[in-house]
């Protein structure tokens, strides 16, 4: 029907409630508490999304994203490596800090200015950043997986990261193929392989130390560094890289260091939050809801929850994002680069970008919790296991 997430999610949510009540004998109390759980879990994720997009918009309003992008375009004169750098690594970095269309909206126009055709710019960015989505947007998708499966992060995160080496490598190869076919794949393979290992290892390491919110942001950044180093090797000494590039006439508003400083602050406080004594000191400062044990009319037991979807001041990414946003205001203000009225513009843009997404996420997560608490998911799981047997 060409519906977006808000309408589709709402219909799925209503359908789940109807089936949950009529077929799975969930009473109104079970429905109310399942929806409350869904809203609580949605809040956990949506706070990350709103914080990430607000920080991005604040930085973009100062012209800092343009500075970061312009710096990336000057890394290599090799057109193939430029394509990989922008659509595979830099787009992943942007997915890590904001997501929700930002990588495509930012990177594709920059690539057109660099001289790439619109088709190559759009397709390579859409494909190239795909590997970064699950840990992107400060880990919002990953935290949803963790919360709905109830598998501890220290268990699920590192194994997810190990498996991600496959999509990291294949999206890199796909971008090279989009740019120049099989010949480009062959030429770029050494750079793609080395960069894939660097990004895959960084993704695993950050999950291992408990900083999953950085497991796209930092690997994307390190990927940019790996491509930069490969570009300086004799293997990629192509000097015909600036053909078609539109020269920037206006002066950049600041240097790269200042432009990137809010994200350096974010990385620093995220990693610091995982240090034992700091983590222990802030662990009591959290918010969550308790839920009682309930039983459906068919005898399916919903276990009690003491602290469902707990939001901690330092282990949850949202407070870290808001701290980084405050730091951005202070840093740009102290440097004389803060543009009057930019907070209002950034907040307005954030609301416009996030409200439709928020409706879709809330309704679909509530649908998932209704399915969990009425026994639908249990039926699906047992049916799948029984049908596939030893293969499962």
Tab-separated table of N, CA and C in Angstrom, residues 70-229:
chain	number	residue	atom	x	y	z
A	70	UNK	N	34.734	17.868	3.699
A	70	UNK	CA	35.740	18.450	2.812
A	70	UNK	C	37.118	17.868	3.092
A	71	UNK	N	37.418	17.627	4.377
A	71	UNK	CA	38.707	17.028	4.744
A	71	UNK	C	38.833	15.629	4.150
A	72	UNK	N	37.728	14.870	4.183
A	72	UNK	CA	37.750	13.511	3.648
A	72	UNK	C	38.027	13.495	2.144
A	73	UNK	N	37.502	14.492	1.423
A	73	UNK	CA	37.667	14.499	-0.035
A	73	UNK	C	39.120	14.723	-0.449
A	74	UNK	N	39.930	15.236	0.443
A	74	UNK	CA	41.321	15.554	0.106
A	74	UNK	C	42.306	14.457	0.498
A	75	UNK	N	41.792	13.349	1.003
A	75	UNK	CA	42.656	12.269	1.491
A	75	UNK	C	43.404	11.595	0.353
A	76	UNK	N	42.726	11.350	-0.775
A	76	UNK	CA	43.337	10.599	-1.867
A	76	UNK	C	42.941	11.196	-3.213
A	77	UNK	N	43.850	11.059	-4.197
A	77	UNK	CA	43.536	11.463	-5.560
A	77	UNK	C	43.044	10.281	-6.391
A	78	UNK	N	43.089	9.098	-5.830
A	78	UNK	CA	42.600	7.907	-6.510
A	78	UNK	C	41.079	7.877	-6.422
A	79	UNK	N	40.411	7.886	-7.572
A	79	UNK	CA	38.953	7.995	-7.591
A	79	UNK	C	38.277	6.818	-6.895
A	80	UNK	N	38.816	5.631	-7.099
A	80	UNK	CA	38.227	4.437	-6.499
A	80	UNK	C	38.320	4.504	-4.977
A	81	UNK	N	39.471	4.911	-4.461
A	81	UNK	CA	39.626	5.022	-3.010
A	81	UNK	C	38.777	6.159	-2.455
A	82	UNK	N	38.612	7.236	-3.227
A	82	UNK	CA	37.712	8.309	-2.801
A	82	UNK	C	36.295	7.771	-2.625
A	83	UNK	N	35.863	6.948	-3.582
A	83	UNK	CA	34.511	6.375	-3.528
A	83	UNK	C	34.354	5.491	-2.296
A	84	UNK	N	35.346	4.639	-2.039
A	84	UNK	CA	35.302	3.765	-0.864
A	84	UNK	C	35.344	4.565	0.429
A	85	UNK	N	36.205	5.552	0.466
A	85	UNK	CA	36.351	6.373	1.669
A	85	UNK	C	35.030	7.039	2.043
A	86	UNK	N	34.383	7.646	1.045
A	86	UNK	CA	33.185	8.412	1.327
A	86	UNK	C	31.962	7.523	1.559
A	87	UNK	N	31.694	6.582	0.640
A	87	UNK	CA	30.427	5.839	0.690
A	87	UNK	C	30.470	4.623	1.600
A	88	UNK	N	31.645	4.133	1.918
A	88	UNK	CA	31.778	2.908	2.724
A	88	UNK	C	32.221	3.217	4.151
A	89	UNK	N	33.186	4.129	4.310
A	89	UNK	CA	33.744	4.421	5.644
A	89	UNK	C	33.152	5.684	6.268
A	90	UNK	N	33.199	6.807	5.525
A	90	UNK	CA	32.688	8.057	6.085
A	90	UNK	C	31.176	7.981	6.293
A	91	UNK	N	30.457	7.338	5.368
A	91	UNK	CA	29.009	7.156	5.534
A	91	UNK	C	28.705	6.308	6.763
A	92	UNK	N	29.554	5.297	7.016
A	92	UNK	CA	29.377	4.467	8.215
A	92	UNK	C	29.610	5.286	9.478
A	93	UNK	N	30.615	6.152	9.448
A	93	UNK	CA	30.861	7.044	10.585
A	93	UNK	C	29.624	7.902	10.868
A	94	UNK	N	29.026	8.469	9.808
A	94	UNK	CA	27.821	9.280	9.982
A	94	UNK	C	26.646	8.443	10.478
A	95	UNK	N	26.568	7.182	10.032
A	95	UNK	CA	25.532	6.283	10.549
A	95	UNK	C	25.722	6.063	12.042
A	96	UNK	N	26.969	6.004	12.465
A	96	UNK	CA	27.266	5.810	13.883
A	96	UNK	C	26.838	6.981	14.742
A	97	UNK	N	26.954	8.194	14.210
A	97	UNK	CA	26.647	9.373	15.032
A	97	UNK	C	25.211	9.862	14.869
A	98	UNK	N	24.529	9.474	13.789
A	98	UNK	CA	23.152	9.948	13.609
A	98	UNK	C	22.259	8.883	13.001
A	99	UNK	N	22.583	8.420	11.798
A	99	UNK	CA	21.745	7.429	11.134
A	99	UNK	C	20.503	8.047	10.540
A	100	UNK	N	19.492	7.218	10.276
A	100	UNK	CA	18.186	7.647	9.796
A	100	UNK	C	18.263	8.546	8.559
A	101	UNK	N	19.024	8.078	7.561
A	101	UNK	CA	19.110	8.795	6.293
A	101	UNK	C	20.212	9.819	6.207
A	102	UNK	N	20.801	10.187	7.343
A	102	UNK	CA	21.853	11.209	7.346
A	102	UNK	C	23.040	10.833	6.450
A	103	UNK	N	23.560	9.575	6.509
A	103	UNK	CA	24.718	9.249	5.661
A	103	UNK	C	24.454	9.502	4.176
A	104	UNK	N	23.276	9.105	3.692
A	104	UNK	CA	22.960	9.285	2.272
A	104	UNK	C	22.749	10.760	1.955
A	105	UNK	N	22.021	11.456	2.830
A	105	UNK	CA	21.720	12.865	2.605
A	105	UNK	C	22.971	13.726	2.592
A	106	UNK	N	23.976	13.339	3.370
A	106	UNK	CA	25.207	14.130	3.460
A	106	UNK	C	26.236	13.694	2.425
A	107	UNK	N	26.479	12.377	2.329
A	107	UNK	CA	27.596	11.880	1.523
A	107	UNK	C	27.318	11.954	0.027
A	108	UNK	N	26.120	11.564	-0.420
A	108	UNK	CA	25.831	11.541	-1.855
A	108	UNK	C	26.030	12.915	-2.515
A	109	UNK	N	25.514	14.023	-1.940
A	109	UNK	CA	25.767	15.334	-2.563
A	109	UNK	C	27.255	15.709	-2.585
A	110	UNK	N	27.978	15.353	-1.521
A	110	UNK	CA	29.420	15.642	-1.508
A	110	UNK	C	30.112	14.894	-2.647
A	111	UNK	N	29.717	13.636	-2.872
A	111	UNK	CA	30.334	12.844	-3.936
A	111	UNK	C	30.023	13.413	-5.319
A	112	UNK	N	28.827	13.982	-5.495
A	112	UNK	CA	28.492	14.633	-6.767
A	112	UNK	C	29.403	15.836	-6.985
A	113	UNK	N	29.620	16.617	-5.924
A	113	UNK	CA	30.537	17.761	-5.999
A	113	UNK	C	31.958	17.290	-6.325
A	114	UNK	N	32.317	16.108	-5.838
A	114	UNK	CA	33.644	15.550	-6.110
A	114	UNK	C	33.784	15.068	-7.553
A	115	UNK	N	32.682	15.010	-8.314
A	115	UNK	CA	32.760	14.617	-9.709
A	115	UNK	C	32.188	13.263	-10.026
A	116	UNK	N	31.662	12.541	-9.031
A	116	UNK	CA	31.018	11.258	-9.295
A	116	UNK	C	29.630	11.504	-9.892
A	117	UNK	N	29.176	10.566	-10.726
A	117	UNK	CA	27.835	10.702	-11.292
A	117	UNK	C	26.800	10.533	-10.178
A	118	UNK	N	25.641	11.162	-10.309
A	118	UNK	CA	24.606	11.014	-9.271
A	118	UNK	C	24.239	9.562	-8.994
A	119	UNK	N	24.190	8.732	-10.050
A	119	UNK	CA	23.816	7.317	-9.857
A	119	UNK	C	24.854	6.592	-9.002
A	120	UNK	N	26.144	6.792	-9.299
A	120	UNK	CA	27.211	6.156	-8.523
A	120	UNK	C	27.213	6.697	-7.092
A	121	UNK	N	27.047	8.008	-6.937
A	121	UNK	CA	27.056	8.624	-5.605
A	121	UNK	C	25.942	8.065	-4.735
A	122	UNK	N	24.730	7.989	-5.279
A	122	UNK	CA	23.584	7.503	-4.501
A	122	UNK	C	23.684	6.008	-4.224
A	123	UNK	N	23.955	5.216	-5.282
A	123	UNK	CA	23.977	3.759	-5.125
A	123	UNK	C	25.096	3.296	-4.198
A	124	UNK	N	26.287	3.852	-4.366
A	124	UNK	CA	27.419	3.412	-3.541
A	124	UNK	C	27.209	3.769	-2.081
A	125	UNK	N	26.602	4.925	-1.811
A	125	UNK	CA	26.347	5.312	-0.424
A	125	UNK	C	25.256	4.451	0.203
A	126	UNK	N	24.181	4.208	-0.553
A	126	UNK	CA	23.090	3.368	-0.043
A	126	UNK	C	23.588	1.966	0.290
A	127	UNK	N	24.435	1.414	-0.578
A	127	UNK	CA	24.965	0.077	-0.349
A	127	UNK	C	26.089	0.101	0.681
A	128	UNK	N	26.974	1.082	0.560
A	128	UNK	CA	28.193	1.100	1.370
A	128	UNK	C	27.971	1.220	2.859
A	129	UNK	N	26.944	1.961	3.271
A	129	UNK	CA	26.754	2.184	4.710
A	129	UNK	C	25.897	1.097	5.369
A	130	UNK	N	25.402	0.127	4.565
A	130	UNK	CA	24.464	-0.872	5.105
A	130	UNK	C	25.037	-1.676	6.274
A	131	UNK	N	26.342	-1.994	6.214
A	131	UNK	CA	26.931	-2.829	7.269
A	131	UNK	C	26.865	-2.155	8.629
A	132	UNK	N	26.760	-0.843	8.635
A	132	UNK	CA	26.903	-0.086	9.882
A	132	UNK	C	25.593	0.161	10.615
A	133	UNK	N	24.467	-0.298	10.072
A	133	UNK	CA	23.173	0.096	10.632
A	133	UNK	C	22.888	-0.541	11.988
A	134	UNK	N	23.203	-1.811	12.163
A	134	UNK	CA	22.831	-2.503	13.406
A	134	UNK	C	23.467	-1.891	14.650
A	135	UNK	N	24.720	-1.426	14.524
A	135	UNK	CA	25.374	-0.747	15.641
A	135	UNK	C	25.351	0.770	15.453
A	136	UNK	N	24.659	1.244	14.413
A	136	UNK	CA	24.606	2.682	14.140
A	136	UNK	C	23.633	3.411	15.039
A	137	UNK	N	23.535	4.723	14.815
A	137	UNK	CA	22.671	5.577	15.647
A	137	UNK	C	22.950	5.338	17.119
A	138	UNK	N	24.249	5.315	17.457
A	138	UNK	CA	24.701	5.074	18.827
A	138	UNK	C	24.157	3.763	19.388
A	139	UNK	N	24.070	2.744	18.527
A	139	UNK	CA	23.689	1.408	18.979
A	139	UNK	C	22.210	1.205	19.206
A	140	UNK	N	21.345	2.095	18.684
A	140	UNK	CA	19.911	1.997	18.997
A	140	UNK	C	19.305	0.676	18.521
A	141	UNK	N	19.654	0.226	17.315
A	141	UNK	CA	19.121	-1.055	16.819
A	141	UNK	C	19.651	-2.214	17.662
A	142	UNK	N	20.944	-2.153	17.984
A	142	UNK	CA	21.570	-3.212	18.790
A	142	UNK	C	20.903	-3.311	20.167
A	143	UNK	N	20.649	-2.179	20.795
A	143	UNK	CA	20.027	-2.210	22.123
A	143	UNK	C	18.600	-2.759	22.050
A	144	UNK	N	17.916	-2.515	20.931
A	144	UNK	CA	16.587	-3.102	20.761
A	144	UNK	C	16.681	-4.617	20.688
A	145	UNK	N	17.657	-5.116	19.919
A	145	UNK	CA	17.884	-6.568	19.828
A	145	UNK	C	18.178	-7.143	21.209
A	146	UNK	N	19.060	-6.466	21.937
A	146	UNK	CA	19.464	-6.940	23.266
A	146	UNK	C	18.274	-6.970	24.224
A	147	UNK	N	17.459	-5.930	24.188
A	147	UNK	CA	16.332	-5.844	25.119
A	147	UNK	C	15.234	-6.840	24.785
A	148	UNK	N	14.943	-7.023	23.490
A	148	UNK	CA	13.845	-7.923	23.121
A	148	UNK	C	14.231	-9.393	23.249
A	149	UNK	N	15.508	-9.716	23.016
A	149	UNK	CA	15.944	-11.113	23.168
A	149	UNK	C	16.325	-11.437	24.604
A	150	UNK	N	16.592	-10.380	25.393
A	150	UNK	CA	17.026	-10.525	26.791
A	150	UNK	C	18.350	-11.301	26.906
A	151	UNK	N	19.148	-11.248	25.842
A	151	UNK	CA	20.492	-11.828	25.889
A	151	UNK	C	21.444	-10.717	26.331
A	152	UNK	N	22.258	-10.949	27.368
A	152	UNK	CA	23.162	-9.905	27.869
A	152	UNK	C	24.080	-9.367	26.780
A	153	UNK	N	24.368	-8.080	26.854
A	153	UNK	CA	25.208	-7.437	25.855
A	153	UNK	C	26.589	-8.043	25.743
A	154	UNK	N	27.171	-8.441	26.898
A	154	UNK	CA	28.507	-9.022	26.853
A	154	UNK	C	28.533	-10.362	26.134
A	155	UNK	N	27.355	-10.980	25.975
A	155	UNK	CA	27.277	-12.253	25.264
A	155	UNK	C	26.958	-12.039	23.780
A	156	UNK	N	25.922	-11.256	23.504
A	156	UNK	CA	25.459	-11.118	22.115
A	156	UNK	C	26.332	-10.167	21.300
A	157	UNK	N	26.848	-9.104	21.921
A	157	UNK	CA	27.578	-8.069	21.192
A	157	UNK	C	28.825	-8.553	20.467
A	158	UNK	N	29.779	-9.184	21.189
A	158	UNK	CA	31.004	-9.628	20.511
A	158	UNK	C	30.752	-10.618	19.383
A	159	UNK	N	29.765	-11.528	19.551
A	159	UNK	CA	29.485	-12.502	18.497
A	159	UNK	C	28.844	-11.827	17.288
A	160	UNK	N	27.965	-10.851	17.530
A	160	UNK	CA	27.424	-10.067	16.413
A	160	UNK	C	28.545	-9.379	15.654
A	161	UNK	N	29.485	-8.809	16.401
A	161	UNK	CA	30.600	-8.079	15.782
A	161	UNK	C	31.456	-8.998	14.921
A	162	UNK	N	31.707	-10.215	15.394
A	162	UNK	CA	32.503	-11.178	14.617
A	162	UNK	C	31.803	-11.498	13.294
A	163	UNK	N	30.485	-11.724	13.366
A	163	UNK	CA	29.734	-12.026	12.143
A	163	UNK	C	29.707	-10.847	11.181
A	164	UNK	N	29.852	-9.630	11.712
A	164	UNK	CA	29.775	-8.436	10.880
A	164	UNK	C	30.959	-8.281	9.937
A	165	UNK	N	32.017	-9.058	10.128
A	165	UNK	CA	33.147	-8.997	9.209
A	165	UNK	C	32.696	-9.336	7.785
A	166	UNK	N	31.688	-10.214	7.661
A	166	UNK	CA	31.193	-10.619	6.330
A	166	UNK	C	30.510	-9.452	5.615
A	167	UNK	N	29.492	-8.803	6.226
A	167	UNK	CA	28.892	-7.660	5.519
A	167	UNK	C	29.834	-6.472	5.350
A	168	UNK	N	30.778	-6.287	6.260
A	168	UNK	CA	31.748	-5.204	6.079
A	168	UNK	C	32.529	-5.424	4.794
A	169	UNK	N	33.029	-6.647	4.614
A	169	UNK	CA	33.824	-6.967	3.430
A	169	UNK	C	32.979	-6.909	2.162
A	170	UNK	N	31.787	-7.505	2.188
A	170	UNK	CA	30.978	-7.587	0.971
A	170	UNK	C	30.440	-6.225	0.530
A	171	UNK	N	30.104	-5.347	1.473
A	171	UNK	CA	29.647	-4.010	1.065
A	171	UNK	C	30.795	-3.209	0.455
A	172	UNK	N	32.014	-3.404	0.968
A	172	UNK	CA	33.176	-2.751	0.366
A	172	UNK	C	33.396	-3.211	-1.063
A	173	UNK	N	33.304	-4.525	-1.288
A	173	UNK	CA	33.458	-5.067	-2.635
A	173	UNK	C	32.333	-4.574	-3.548
A	174	UNK	N	31.120	-4.471	-3.000
A	174	UNK	CA	29.975	-4.009	-3.789
A	174	UNK	C	30.157	-2.557	-4.226
A	175	UNK	N	30.671	-1.718	-3.339
A	175	UNK	CA	30.918	-0.315	-3.692
A	175	UNK	C	31.941	-0.223	-4.819
A	176	UNK	N	33.011	-1.002	-4.728
A	176	UNK	CA	34.027	-1.009	-5.789
A	176	UNK	C	33.410	-1.444	-7.113
A	177	UNK	N	32.517	-2.436	-7.063
A	177	UNK	CA	31.864	-2.928	-8.284
A	177	UNK	C	30.941	-1.874	-8.870
A	178	UNK	N	30.224	-1.150	-8.022
A	178	UNK	CA	29.358	-0.065	-8.492
A	178	UNK	C	30.186	0.996	-9.202
A	179	UNK	N	31.365	1.266	-8.655
A	179	UNK	CA	32.218	2.310	-9.241
A	179	UNK	C	32.820	1.887	-10.573
A	180	UNK	N	33.347	0.658	-10.645
A	180	UNK	CA	34.091	0.303	-11.855
A	180	UNK	C	34.077	-1.153	-12.250
A	181	UNK	N	33.085	-1.907	-11.813
A	181	UNK	CA	32.978	-3.300	-12.223
A	181	UNK	C	34.035	-4.205	-11.629
A	182	UNK	N	34.272	-5.345	-12.279
A	182	UNK	CA	35.190	-6.357	-11.764
A	182	UNK	C	36.611	-5.823	-11.667
A	183	UNK	N	37.013	-5.007	-12.631
A	183	UNK	CA	38.374	-4.449	-12.614
A	183	UNK	C	38.606	-3.622	-11.351
A	184	UNK	N	37.616	-2.849	-10.962
A	184	UNK	CA	37.732	-2.032	-9.748
A	184	UNK	C	37.789	-2.906	-8.506
A	185	UNK	N	37.023	-3.994	-8.504
A	185	UNK	CA	37.049	-4.922	-7.369
A	185	UNK	C	38.446	-5.505	-7.192
A	186	UNK	N	39.044	-5.929	-8.301
A	186	UNK	CA	40.397	-6.490	-8.244
A	186	UNK	C	41.403	-5.458	-7.752
A	187	UNK	N	41.307	-4.255	-8.270
A	187	UNK	CA	42.251	-3.200	-7.887
A	187	UNK	C	42.102	-2.827	-6.414
A	188	UNK	N	40.848	-2.760	-5.946
A	188	UNK	CA	40.593	-2.273	-4.588
A	188	UNK	C	40.680	-3.357	-3.525
A	189	UNK	N	40.748	-4.631	-3.932
A	189	UNK	CA	40.655	-5.715	-2.953
A	189	UNK	C	41.646	-5.587	-1.791
A	190	UNK	N	42.947	-5.296	-2.029
A	190	UNK	CA	43.866	-5.165	-0.875
A	190	UNK	C	43.406	-4.108	0.122
A	191	UNK	N	42.995	-2.943	-0.386
A	191	UNK	CA	42.543	-1.865	0.502
A	191	UNK	C	41.262	-2.257	1.225
A	192	UNK	N	40.351	-2.908	0.518
A	192	UNK	CA	39.084	-3.331	1.123
A	192	UNK	C	39.331	-4.378	2.198
A	193	UNK	N	40.208	-5.331	1.922
A	193	UNK	CA	40.477	-6.398	2.882
A	193	UNK	C	41.106	-5.835	4.158
A	194	UNK	N	42.134	-5.007	4.013
A	194	UNK	CA	42.814	-4.423	5.181
A	194	UNK	C	41.841	-3.576	5.991
A	195	UNK	N	41.075	-2.747	5.302
A	195	UNK	CA	40.128	-1.859	5.987
A	195	UNK	C	39.022	-2.664	6.670
A	196	UNK	N	38.567	-3.747	6.041
A	196	UNK	CA	37.540	-4.603	6.646
A	196	UNK	C	38.035	-5.217	7.945
A	197	UNK	N	39.277	-5.672	7.944
A	197	UNK	CA	39.850	-6.262	9.158
A	197	UNK	C	39.945	-5.213	10.266
A	198	UNK	N	40.379	-4.006	9.908
A	198	UNK	CA	40.494	-2.921	10.892
A	198	UNK	C	39.121	-2.592	11.479
A	199	UNK	N	38.119	-2.403	10.615
A	199	UNK	CA	36.782	-2.031	11.100
A	199	UNK	C	36.130	-3.177	11.861
A	200	UNK	N	36.316	-4.414	11.374
A	200	UNK	CA	35.743	-5.571	12.063
A	200	UNK	C	36.343	-5.771	13.443
A	201	UNK	N	37.675	-5.613	13.548
A	201	UNK	CA	38.332	-5.766	14.847
A	201	UNK	C	37.884	-4.674	15.817
A	202	UNK	N	37.770	-3.442	15.322
A	202	UNK	CA	37.331	-2.334	16.181
A	202	UNK	C	35.905	-2.560	16.669
A	203	UNK	N	35.041	-3.058	15.791
A	203	UNK	CA	33.653	-3.359	16.167
A	203	UNK	C	33.622	-4.416	17.279
A	204	UNK	N	34.437	-5.454	17.137
A	204	UNK	CA	34.502	-6.516	18.154
A	204	UNK	C	35.063	-5.976	19.472
A	205	UNK	N	36.138	-5.210	19.394
A	205	UNK	CA	36.796	-4.715	20.605
A	205	UNK	C	35.868	-3.811	21.411
A	206	UNK	N	35.162	-2.928	20.740
A	206	UNK	CA	34.265	-2.009	21.441
A	206	UNK	C	33.113	-2.759	22.103
A	207	UNK	N	32.628	-3.801	21.461
A	207	UNK	CA	31.605	-4.638	22.099
A	207	UNK	C	32.190	-5.401	23.273
A	208	UNK	N	33.423	-5.827	23.153
A	208	UNK	CA	34.072	-6.586	24.218
A	208	UNK	C	34.241	-5.741	25.478
A	209	UNK	N	34.533	-4.442	25.312
A	209	UNK	CA	34.733	-3.571	26.479
A	209	UNK	C	33.432	-2.925	26.941
A	210	UNK	N	32.311	-3.245	26.255
A	210	UNK	CA	31.015	-2.726	26.687
A	210	UNK	C	30.641	-1.380	26.119
A	211	UNK	N	31.288	-0.967	25.032
A	211	UNK	CA	30.992	0.337	24.419
A	211	UNK	C	30.333	0.141	23.060
A	212	UNK	N	29.244	-0.636	23.036
A	212	UNK	CA	28.565	-0.948	21.769
A	212	UNK	C	28.031	0.300	21.081
A	213	UNK	N	27.778	1.357	21.838
A	213	UNK	CA	27.266	2.588	21.238
A	213	UNK	C	28.282	3.229	20.291
A	214	UNK	N	29.551	2.814	20.401
A	214	UNK	CA	30.597	3.351	19.523
A	214	UNK	C	31.006	2.364	18.434
A	215	UNK	N	30.311	1.220	18.336
A	215	UNK	CA	30.769	0.122	17.477
A	215	UNK	C	30.526	0.341	15.993
A	216	UNK	N	29.979	1.484	15.614
A	216	UNK	CA	29.964	1.910	14.209
A	216	UNK	C	30.756	3.195	14.052
A	217	UNK	N	30.586	4.126	14.988
A	217	UNK	CA	31.245	5.422	14.919
A	217	UNK	C	32.766	5.269	14.821
A	218	UNK	N	33.364	4.540	15.763
A	218	UNK	CA	34.824	4.393	15.793
A	218	UNK	C	35.344	3.535	14.641
A	219	UNK	N	34.731	2.361	14.337
A	219	UNK	CA	35.198	1.609	13.171
A	219	UNK	C	35.128	2.405	11.871
A	220	UNK	N	34.055	3.195	11.685
A	220	UNK	CA	33.958	4.029	10.488
A	220	UNK	C	35.104	5.022	10.410
A	221	UNK	N	35.428	5.621	11.543
A	221	UNK	CA	36.520	6.587	11.608
A	221	UNK	C	37.861	5.905	11.336
A	222	UNK	N	38.068	4.736	11.952
A	222	UNK	CA	39.305	3.990	11.716
A	222	UNK	C	39.387	3.499	10.273
A	223	UNK	N	38.236	3.185	9.684
A	223	UNK	CA	38.206	2.799	8.278
A	223	UNK	C	38.685	3.931	7.387
A	224	UNK	N	38.270	5.159	7.710
A	224	UNK	CA	38.762	6.330	6.970
A	224	UNK	C	40.283	6.420	7.079
A	225	UNK	N	40.798	6.136	8.289
A	225	UNK	CA	42.242	6.169	8.495
A	225	UNK	C	42.957	5.087	7.711
A	226	UNK	N	42.367	3.891	7.670
A	226	UNK	CA	42.980	2.774	6.939
A	226	UNK	C	43.023	3.066	5.439
A	227	UNK	N	41.932	3.603	4.897
A	227	UNK	CA	41.909	3.962	3.473
A	227	UNK	C	42.948	5.045	3.184
A	228	UNK	N	43.084	5.991	4.116
A	228	UNK	CA	44.067	7.063	3.956
A	228	UNK	C	45.477	6.497	3.866
A	229	UNK	N	45.798	5.565	4.749
A	229	UNK	CA	47.134	4.949	4.726
A	229	UNK	C	47.351	4.144	3.449
